[in-house]
Amino acid sequence: MPGAEQKGRFAFNNVTLLKNTVTRFHHTSTSHLCSCSKTVSDEKYQDPFQLGRKDLKNLYEDIKKELLVSTAELKEMCDYYFDGKGKAFRPMIVVLMARACNIHHNNSREVQASQRSVAIIAEMIHTASLVHDDVIDDANSRRGKMTVNQIWGERKAVLAGDFILSAASVALARIGNTTIISVLTQVIEDLVRGEFLQLGSKENENERFAHYLEKTFKKTASLIANSCKAVSILGCPDPKVHEIAYQYGKNVGIAFQLIDDVLDFTSCADHLGKPTAADLKLGLATGPVLFACRQFPEMNAMIMRRFSKPGDVERARKYVLQSDGVQQTTYLAQRYCHEATREISKLRPSPEREALIQLTEMVLMRDK
């Protein structure tokens, strides 16, 4: 479980990274925003989804086995998002990290059964959090289809999310490793704390950005960071490798959410599979808004009232698109991806390590 020292270092690193981003952005043209895509040469290119396919075969069928229930309606609700149409981004990272750490330790290319279980548990925790998020946000679409709460109602959706989480906890206990249990239960604590952070806001501009990044870590990156750490513990006894895995997951996870926040302004609803400007409608000030606020200080009042007045959402969106908020947030995501690449490059070279580097670039280039 990350201690106070690690959490303090996390906050310090984020503030430093943010200051460097703001300072350096104005010396970097937007045409160089994705220069990170040159990190991996064509010869080294590894398609992460091809490499991880063997380990993720029957992933969703195995998840459904964990969700065996006698009630037909509850089963239908639980199976709803486990239809095999998701990106499986988190399980992909977990199995690639497992192999990369195993190779680093003893040149074993096989993923242990317990490591694959972590990938399954990560996807279950993630999906349970989506079900609960959709209830909190009163969302009506997810992955291009109606949400569980819209079809079955809020009360049953909350119970379905709870059930998926309890099934993930049973699968976690079955691994039989108290350290792994401690690492992955930290994720559940962070998800709850992150949701509470999202309900609050800060008046001070610097505090506001630190608050946003901490919320982003807890709600999105903690799951990836701690899942990566868990499989590294199962595959390698070296604490330095555990830290590498954790830092890679943390940085990729934050970058993933930063790009998600960008897409909320730049992608169309049909392509994204959920409504655009959704965060503004929920009263949330994400990276593009916080950066735009520096060019349009009149946005401060809107942020503090959580875009609640008529016309606030439309005006805020207009300001964001007129500003360099989208570009600065993208650049910040690129910096986190560079940091993830720097961390994972400490491991012994392998196709899986290169695939994890390639994944950081896919995070930057994704459009949904």
PDB file of C-alpha atoms in Angstrom, residues 39 71 121 152 165 194 206 212 231 241 310 337:
ATOM      1  CA  THR A  39      10.069   6.829 -29.460  1.00  0.00           C
ATOM      2  CA  THR A  71     -31.170 -14.441 -10.425  1.00  0.00           C
ATOM      3  CA  ILE A 121      -9.937  -8.524 -11.206  1.00  0.00           C
ATOM      4  CA  TRP A 152     -32.879  -1.225 -14.838  1.00  0.00           C
ATOM      5  CA  LEU A 165     -17.089  -5.645  -6.778  1.00  0.00           C
ATOM      6  CA  GLY A 194     -11.436  10.114  -5.862  1.00  0.00           C
ATOM      7  CA  ASN A 206      -2.671  26.038  -8.177  1.00  0.00           C
ATOM      8  CA  TYR A 212      -7.681  17.723 -10.303  1.00  0.00           C
ATOM      9  CA  VAL A 231       1.706  -8.620 -11.103  1.00  0.00           C
ATOM     10  CA  VAL A 241      10.875  -3.624 -10.230  1.00  0.00           C
ATOM     11  CA  PRO A 310     -27.982  28.902 -17.964  1.00  0.00           C
ATOM     12  CA  CYS A 337       3.771   9.200 -21.288  1.00  0.00           C
TER      13      CYS A 337
END
